GROMACS .gro file of N, CA and C in nm:
model
  369
    1GLN      N    1  -8.688 -11.351   2.139
    1GLN     CA    2  -8.677 -11.357   2.274
    1GLN      C    3  -8.525 -11.346   2.272
    2VAL      N    4  -8.456 -11.334   2.393
    2VAL     CA    5  -8.272 -11.315   2.393
    2VAL      C    6  -8.277 -11.333   2.503
    3GLN      N    7  -8.197 -11.398   2.562
    3GLN     CA    8  -8.140 -11.448   2.688
    3GLN      C    9  -7.987 -11.413   2.706
    4LEU      N   10  -7.948 -11.370   2.898
    4LEU     CA   11  -7.823 -11.305   2.834
    4LEU      C   12  -7.806 -11.349   2.960
    5VAL      N   13  -7.698 -11.398   2.939
    5VAL     CA   14  -7.612 -11.488   3.113
    5VAL      C   15  -7.505 -11.333   3.185
    6GLU      N   16  -7.487 -11.300   3.267
    6GLU     CA   17  -7.319 -11.212   3.268
    6GLU      C   18  -7.263 -11.314   3.354
    7SER      N   19  -7.107 -11.282   3.302
    7SER     CA   20  -7.050 -11.338   3.418
    7SER      C   21  -6.884 -11.263   3.380
    8GLY      N   22  -6.822 -11.312   3.527
    8GLY     CA   23  -6.672 -11.266   3.535
    8GLY      C   24  -6.634 -11.150   3.675
    9GLY      N   25  -6.764 -11.144   3.729
    9GLY     CA   26  -6.773 -11.021   3.888
    9GLY      C   27  -6.680 -11.180   3.934
   10GLY      N   28  -6.670 -11.055   4.056
   10GLY     CA   29  -6.543 -11.078   4.111
   10GLY      C   30  -6.522 -10.941   4.302
   11LEU      N   31  -6.403 -10.987   4.382
   11LEU     CA   32  -6.368 -10.969   4.423
   11LEU      C   33  -6.202 -10.900   4.393
   12VAL      N   34  -6.147 -10.741   4.356
   12VAL     CA   35  -6.046 -10.719   4.321
   12VAL      C   36  -5.971 -10.605   4.401
   13GLN      N   37  -5.871 -10.576   4.446
   13GLN     CA   38  -5.800 -10.514   4.465
   13GLN      C   39  -5.842 -10.385   4.362
   14ALA      N   40  -5.775 -10.193   4.482
   14ALA     CA   41  -5.864 -10.085   4.353
   14ALA      C   42  -5.697 -10.104   4.278
   15GLY      N   43  -5.764 -10.059   4.130
   15GLY     CA   44  -5.650 -10.020   4.033
   15GLY      C   45  -5.642 -10.278   3.949
   16GLY      N   46  -5.726 -10.291   3.982
   16GLY     CA   47  -5.662 -10.404   3.917
   16GLY      C   48  -5.716 -10.399   3.825
   17SER      N   49  -5.807 -10.572   3.741
   17SER     CA   50  -5.880 -10.565   3.657
   17SER      C   51  -6.006 -10.648   3.642
   18LEU      N   52  -6.044 -10.639   3.583
   18LEU     CA   53  -6.129 -10.785   3.500
   18LEU      C   54  -6.236 -10.755   3.379
   19ARG      N   55  -6.274 -10.881   3.329
   19ARG     CA   56  -6.359 -10.931   3.266
   19ARG      C   57  -6.468 -10.973   3.306
   20LEU      N   58  -6.632 -10.818   3.264
   20LEU     CA   59  -6.676 -10.947   3.229
   20LEU      C   60  -6.827 -10.991   3.103
   21SER      N   61  -6.822 -11.118   3.083
   21SER     CA   62  -6.894 -11.118   3.013
   21SER      C   63  -7.038 -11.223   2.938
   22CYS      N   64  -7.146 -11.162   2.883
   22CYS     CA   65  -7.219 -11.131   2.879
   22CYS      C   66  -7.218 -11.311   2.718
   23ILE      N   67  -7.348 -11.412   2.721
   23ILE     CA   68  -7.360 -11.447   2.638
   23ILE      C   69  -7.526 -11.402   2.606
   24ALA      N   70  -7.507 -11.422   2.462
   24ALA     CA   71  -7.681 -11.410   2.431
   24ALA      C   72  -7.739 -11.500   2.377
   25SER      N   73  -7.823 -11.512   2.410
   25SER     CA   74  -7.948 -11.634   2.286
   25SER      C   75  -8.045 -11.593   2.257
   26GLY      N   76  -8.065 -11.689   2.130
   26GLY     CA   77  -8.207 -11.616   2.088
   26GLY      C   78  -8.251 -11.526   1.935
   27ARG      N   79  -8.328 -11.518   1.916
   27ARG     CA   80  -8.364 -11.428   1.823
   27ARG      C   81  -8.240 -11.328   1.805
   28ALA      N   82  -8.216 -11.261   1.609
   28ALA     CA   83  -8.176 -11.199   1.597
   28ALA      C   84  -8.077 -11.090   1.723
   29PHE      N   85  -7.961 -11.194   1.744
   29PHE     CA   86  -7.925 -11.103   1.792
   29PHE      C   87  -7.812 -11.019   1.821
   30SER      N   88  -7.826 -11.004   1.665
   30SER     CA   89  -7.743 -10.989   1.591
   30SER      C   90  -7.742 -10.787   1.586
   31SER      N   91  -7.910 -10.791   1.592
   31SER     CA   92  -7.990 -10.674   1.585
   31SER      C   93  -8.008 -10.544   1.634
   32TYR      N   94  -7.923 -10.622   1.745
   32TYR     CA   95  -7.927 -10.518   1.876
   32TYR      C   96  -7.841 -10.490   1.944
   33VAL      N   97  -7.867 -10.368   1.991
   33VAL     CA   98  -7.767 -10.273   2.111
   33VAL      C   99  -7.744 -10.322   2.175
   34MET      N  100  -7.581 -10.353   2.290
   34MET     CA  101  -7.586 -10.431   2.365
   34MET      C  102  -7.478 -10.395   2.511
   35ALA      N  103  -7.570 -10.345   2.628
   35ALA     CA  104  -7.534 -10.258   2.710
   35ALA      C  105  -7.485 -10.323   2.831
   36TRP      N  106  -7.390 -10.229   2.875
   36TRP     CA  107  -7.343 -10.314   3.014
   36TRP      C  108  -7.415 -10.183   3.112
   37PHE      N  109  -7.510 -10.219   3.209
   37PHE     CA  110  -7.545 -10.089   3.327
   37PHE      C  111  -7.504 -10.153   3.496
   38ARG      N  112  -7.476 -10.037   3.570
   38ARG     CA  113  -7.452 -10.134   3.694
   38ARG      C  114  -7.514 -10.074   3.769
   39GLN      N  115  -7.575 -10.098   3.962
   39GLN     CA  116  -7.661 -10.066   4.076
   39GLN      C  117  -7.509 -10.064   4.144
   40ALA      N  118  -7.461  -9.968   4.157
   40ALA     CA  119  -7.373  -9.961   4.323
   40ALA      C  120  -7.515  -9.946   4.424
   41PRO      N  121  -7.499 -10.040   4.590
   41PRO     CA  122  -7.587 -10.044   4.723
   41PRO      C  123  -7.662  -9.880   4.769
   42GLY      N  124  -7.771  -9.892   4.683
   42GLY     CA  125  -7.806  -9.741   4.712
   42GLY      C  126  -7.815  -9.628   4.695
   43LYS      N  127  -7.782  -9.638   4.491
   43LYS     CA  128  -7.754  -9.578   4.431
   43LYS      C  129  -7.943  -9.582   4.332
   44GLU      N  130  -7.928  -9.575   4.225
   44GLU     CA  131  -7.959  -9.578   4.087
   44GLU      C  132  -7.898  -9.599   4.011
   45ARG      N  133  -7.949  -9.748   3.890
   45ARG     CA  134  -7.903  -9.808   3.823
   45ARG      C  135  -7.862  -9.678   3.680
   46GLU      N  136  -7.712  -9.650   3.680
   46GLU     CA  137  -7.670  -9.609   3.551
   46GLU      C  138  -7.599  -9.668   3.415
   47SER      N  139  -7.596  -9.636   3.371
   47SER     CA  140  -7.459  -9.680   3.203
   47SER      C  141  -7.400  -9.723   3.224
   48VAL      N  142  -7.248  -9.816   3.086
   48VAL     CA  143  -7.189  -9.825   3.140
   48VAL      C  144  -7.113  -9.835   3.048
   49ALA      N  145  -7.142  -9.910   2.952
   49ALA     CA  146  -7.127  -9.837   2.762
   49ALA      C  147  -7.218  -9.941   2.711
   50ALA      N  148  -7.205  -9.947   2.588
   50ALA     CA  149  -7.246  -9.963   2.476
   50ALA      C  150  -7.170 -10.025   2.338
   51ILE      N  151  -7.307 -10.069   2.269
   51ILE     CA  152  -7.223 -10.177   2.160
   51ILE      C  153  -7.308 -10.233   2.068
   52ASN      N  154  -7.292 -10.080   1.916
   52ASN     CA  155  -7.422 -10.131   1.840
   52ASN      C  156  -7.409 -10.242   1.754
   53LEU      N  157  -7.437 -10.330   1.768
   53LEU     CA  158  -7.399 -10.469   1.725
   53LEU      C  159  -7.357 -10.473   1.563
   54ILE      N  160  -7.483 -10.401   1.537
   54ILE     CA  161  -7.482 -10.385   1.333
   54ILE      C  162  -7.383 -10.325   1.328
   55ASP      N  163  -7.310 -10.161   1.336
   55ASP     CA  164  -7.207 -10.162   1.266
   55ASP      C  165  -7.106 -10.130   1.382
   56SER      N  166  -7.097 -10.210   1.502
   56SER     CA  167  -6.934 -10.246   1.594
   56SER      C  168  -6.884 -10.100   1.659
   57THR      N  169  -7.047  -9.921   1.664
   57THR     CA  170  -7.011  -9.903   1.724
   57THR      C  171  -7.018  -9.824   1.872
   58THR      N  172  -6.916  -9.797   1.953
   58THR     CA  173  -6.936  -9.800   2.101
   58THR      C  174  -6.962  -9.711   2.142
   59TYR      N  175  -7.002  -9.714   2.335
   59TYR     CA  176  -6.937  -9.606   2.418
   59TYR      C  177  -6.965  -9.625   2.484
   60HIS      N  178  -6.962  -9.549   2.625
   60HIS     CA  179  -6.850  -9.572   2.737
   60HIS      C  180  -6.926  -9.414   2.822
   61ALA      N  181  -6.991  -9.423   2.944
   61ALA     CA  182  -6.949  -9.315   2.987
   61ALA      C  183  -6.869  -9.306   3.077
   62ASP      N  184  -6.877  -9.110   3.054
   62ASP     CA  185  -6.711  -9.044   3.131
   62ASP      C  186  -6.689  -9.122   3.267
   63SER      N  187  -6.782  -9.207   3.356
   63SER     CA  188  -6.663  -9.194   3.442
   63SER      C  189  -6.553  -9.345   3.424
   64VAL      N  190  -6.605  -9.416   3.254
   64VAL     CA  191  -6.485  -9.516   3.216
   64VAL      C  192  -6.407  -9.462   3.132
   65LYS      N  193  -6.489  -9.426   3.108
   65LYS     CA  194  -6.354  -9.385   2.924
   65LYS      C  195  -6.204  -9.342   2.963
   66GLY      N  196  -6.079  -9.436   2.879
   66GLY     CA  197  -6.015  -9.509   2.941
   66GLY      C  198  -5.937  -9.541   3.008
   67ARG      N  199  -6.063  -9.657   3.065
   67ARG     CA  200  -6.028  -9.782   3.182
   67ARG      C  201  -6.121  -9.900   3.154
   68PHE      N  202  -6.247  -9.934   3.093
   68PHE     CA  203  -6.330 -10.006   3.066
   68PHE      C  204  -6.361 -10.050   2.906
   69THR      N  205  -6.341 -10.144   2.858
   69THR     CA  206  -6.370 -10.106   2.727
   69THR      C  207  -6.468 -10.188   2.662
   70ILE      N  208  -6.567 -10.227   2.578
   70ILE     CA  209  -6.639 -10.279   2.577
   70ILE      C  210  -6.609 -10.310   2.419
   71SER      N  211  -6.637 -10.548   2.384
   71SER     CA  212  -6.645 -10.546   2.244
   71SER      C  213  -6.689 -10.601   2.258
   72ARG      N  214  -6.721 -10.718   2.128
   72ARG     CA  215  -6.801 -10.814   2.104
   72ARG      C  216  -6.704 -10.952   2.060
   73ASP      N  217  -6.745 -11.049   2.075
   73ASP     CA  218  -6.720 -11.180   2.026
   73ASP      C  219  -6.795 -11.277   1.899
   74ASN      N  220  -6.872 -11.204   1.790
   74ASN     CA  221  -6.995 -11.249   1.718
   74ASN      C  222  -6.967 -11.377   1.724
   75VAL      N  223  -6.859 -11.458   1.696
   75VAL     CA  224  -6.861 -11.618   1.626
   75VAL      C  225  -6.940 -11.664   1.815
   76LYS      N  226  -6.848 -11.648   1.953
   76LYS     CA  227  -6.921 -11.626   2.029
   76LYS      C  228  -7.003 -11.657   2.111
   77ASN      N  229  -7.169 -11.492   2.021
   77ASN     CA  230  -7.279 -11.447   2.070
   77ASN      C  231  -7.190 -11.395   2.198
   78THR      N  232  -7.064 -11.333   2.239
   78THR     CA  233  -7.062 -11.257   2.328
   78THR      C  234  -6.963 -11.088   2.348
   79VAL      N  235  -7.083 -11.075   2.495
   79VAL     CA  236  -7.014 -10.892   2.453
   79VAL      C  237  -7.003 -10.917   2.596
   80VAL      N  238  -6.821 -10.796   2.562
   80VAL     CA  239  -6.727 -10.856   2.663
   80VAL      C  240  -6.681 -10.674   2.730
   81LEU      N  241  -6.637 -10.671   2.902
   81LEU     CA  242  -6.671 -10.540   2.947
   81LEU      C  243  -6.468 -10.580   3.011
   82GLN      N  244  -6.431 -10.501   2.963
   82GLN     CA  245  -6.253 -10.515   3.057
   82GLN      C  246  -6.291 -10.419   3.092
   83MET      N  247  -6.273 -10.433   3.247
   83MET     CA  248  -6.232 -10.357   3.328
   83MET      C  249  -6.076 -10.316   3.382
   84ASN      N  250  -6.064 -10.172   3.323
   84ASN     CA  251  -5.883 -10.154   3.386
   84ASN      C  252  -5.891 -10.096   3.475
   85GLY      N  253  -5.787 -10.064   3.584
   85GLY     CA  254  -5.814  -9.979   3.679
   85GLY      C  255  -5.891  -9.918   3.756
   86LEU      N  256  -5.980 -10.023   3.813
   86LEU     CA  257  -6.110 -10.048   3.894
   86LEU      C  258  -6.061  -9.996   3.994
   87LYS      N  259  -6.154  -9.917   4.064
   87LYS     CA  260  -6.171  -9.783   4.189
   87LYS      C  261  -6.278  -9.823   4.331
   88PRO      N  262  -6.254  -9.835   4.406
   88PRO     CA  263  -6.363  -9.840   4.462
   88PRO      C  264  -6.490  -9.829   4.432
   89GLU      N  265  -6.495  -9.678   4.443
   89GLU     CA  266  -6.606  -9.616   4.382
   89GLU      C  267  -6.721  -9.799   4.244
   90ASP      N  268  -6.640  -9.804   4.196
   90ASP     CA  269  -6.638  -9.899   4.058
   90ASP      C  270  -6.774  -9.966   4.142
   91THR      N  271  -6.774 -10.022   4.238
   91THR     CA  272  -6.832 -10.134   4.359
   91THR      C  273  -7.010 -10.136   4.309
   92ALA      N  274  -7.003 -10.238   4.237
   92ALA     CA  275  -7.220 -10.271   4.183
   92ALA      C  276  -7.256 -10.399   4.184
   93VAL      N  277  -7.343 -10.416   4.078
   93VAL     CA  278  -7.352 -10.502   4.000
   93VAL      C  279  -7.371 -10.489   3.927
   94TYR      N  280  -7.332 -10.588   3.837
   94TYR     CA  281  -7.381 -10.572   3.656
   94TYR      C  282  -7.410 -10.621   3.568
   95TYR      N  283  -7.530 -10.520   3.512
   95TYR     CA  284  -7.601 -10.597   3.449
   95TYR      C  285  -7.607 -10.559   3.273
   96CYS      N  286  -7.608 -10.700   3.214
   96CYS     CA  287  -7.599 -10.654   3.077
   96CYS      C  288  -7.725 -10.658   3.004
   97ALA      N  289  -7.720 -10.631   2.893
   97ALA     CA  290  -7.851 -10.560   2.854
   97ALA      C  291  -7.932 -10.571   2.691
   98ALA      N  292  -8.020 -10.583   2.640
   98ALA     CA  293  -7.990 -10.563   2.490
   98ALA      C  294  -8.126 -10.533   2.478
   99GLY      N  295  -8.076 -10.425   2.358
   99GLY     CA  296  -8.310 -10.334   2.319
   99GLY      C  297  -8.195 -10.239   2.217
  100ASN      N  298  -8.360 -10.175   2.102
  100ASN     CA  299  -8.320 -10.157   2.036
  100ASN      C  300  -8.278  -9.986   2.084
  101PRO      N  301  -8.253  -9.850   2.176
  101PRO     CA  302  -8.284  -9.828   2.262
  101PRO      C  303  -8.239  -9.709   2.114
  102ILE      N  304  -8.308  -9.560   2.236
  102ILE     CA  305  -8.348  -9.459   2.101
  102ILE      C  306  -8.208  -9.326   2.163
  103GLY      N  307  -8.184  -9.335   2.251
  103GLY     CA  308  -8.036  -9.358   2.326
  103GLY      C  309  -7.932  -9.484   2.414
  104TRP      N  310  -7.821  -9.464   2.363
  104TRP     CA  311  -7.758  -9.611   2.432
  104TRP      C  312  -7.739  -9.625   2.636
  105SER      N  313  -7.814  -9.493   2.644
  105SER     CA  314  -7.799  -9.450   2.809
  105SER      C  315  -7.939  -9.525   2.871
  106ARG      N  316  -8.048  -9.526   2.766
  106ARG     CA  317  -8.209  -9.493   2.820
  106ARG      C  318  -8.182  -9.630   2.932
  107GLU      N  319  -8.189  -9.653   3.014
  107GLU     CA  320  -8.247  -9.782   3.070
  107GLU      C  321  -8.362  -9.841   2.987
  108ASN      N  322  -8.448  -9.775   3.071
  108ASN     CA  323  -8.626  -9.805   3.005
  108ASN      C  324  -8.604  -9.874   2.883
  109ASP      N  325  -8.518  -9.849   2.778
  109ASP     CA  326  -8.533  -9.903   2.634
  109ASP      C  327  -8.479  -9.997   2.594
  110TYR      N  328  -8.393 -10.078   2.698
  110TYR     CA  329  -8.377 -10.195   2.709
  110TYR      C  330  -8.515 -10.330   2.713
  111ASN      N  331  -8.530 -10.424   2.666
  111ASN     CA  332  -8.534 -10.521   2.679
  111ASN      C  333  -8.570 -10.673   2.785
  112TYR      N  334  -8.398 -10.694   2.714
  112TYR     CA  335  -8.357 -10.768   2.793
  112TYR      C  336  -8.232 -10.789   2.911
  113TRP      N  337  -8.272 -10.778   3.035
  113TRP     CA  338  -8.148 -10.836   3.098
  113TRP      C  339  -8.124 -10.948   3.159
  114GLY      N  340  -7.986 -10.966   3.157
  114GLY     CA  341  -7.941 -11.054   3.273
  114GLY      C  342  -7.953 -11.046   3.435
  115GLN      N  343  -7.948 -11.136   3.471
  115GLN     CA  344  -7.906 -11.155   3.617
  115GLN      C  345  -7.820 -11.086   3.710
  116GLY      N  346  -7.741 -11.024   3.649
  116GLY     CA  347  -7.626 -10.925   3.715
  116GLY      C  348  -7.499 -10.993   3.769
  117THR      N  349  -7.374 -10.954   3.771
  117THR     CA  350  -7.303 -11.044   3.830
  117THR      C  351  -7.167 -10.881   3.912
  118GLN      N  352  -7.222 -10.917   4.047
  118GLN     CA  353  -7.077 -10.850   4.163
  118GLN      C  354  -6.953 -10.839   4.074
  119VAL      N  355  -6.973 -10.675   4.158
  119VAL     CA  356  -6.810 -10.619   4.099
  119VAL      C  357  -6.771 -10.613   4.202
  120THR      N  358  -6.656 -10.631   4.323
  120THR     CA  359  -6.630 -10.520   4.372
  120THR      C  360  -6.519 -10.521   4.462
  121VAL      N  361  -6.456 -10.395   4.471
  121VAL     CA  362  -6.286 -10.327   4.420
  121VAL      C  363  -6.247 -10.309   4.642
  122SER      N  364  -6.201 -10.365   4.651
  122SER     CA  365  -6.137 -10.375   4.747
  122SER      C  366  -6.028 -10.271   4.790
  123SER      N  367  -6.030 -10.129   4.833
  123SER     CA  368  -5.933 -10.018   4.844
  123SER      C  369  -5.814 -10.074   4.998
   0.00000   0.00000   0.00000
C-alpha cells in the first residue's frame, strides 16, 4: 500500500512559477513510476509528467516540455513538479499517482492516487 499527499498548489499570475510536491509513504515506494496528472474543469484528466524511480528516467507531455520538470528526492520520499512559465491553460487540479504502467501516460495503469491540489493561473 502506498499513500500519496500533494502540496504546493495555489494561485499565480501567468508567467509565474509553482512547485508541487508529492510525499509518498508505504512499501516498495522506490520500485514505482511516479507521475503527475491534471484535470481542468469540464475536461478529462491528462498526463503531465512521470519519473521512473528505478532508473530516474523522466517523461513530460508535449504541452509542458521546456516549462515543467519532474524530479525526485530519495531522502524525503518526495517527487517534485517544478512548473515555470505557467499559462492560464495550466489551470487544473493536479494529482500525484504511483504504479507500474505499461506506458507512462496510461492513467488506468496507476494504482495509487493523491487527493489533488488546485493550481490556478490568472491571465
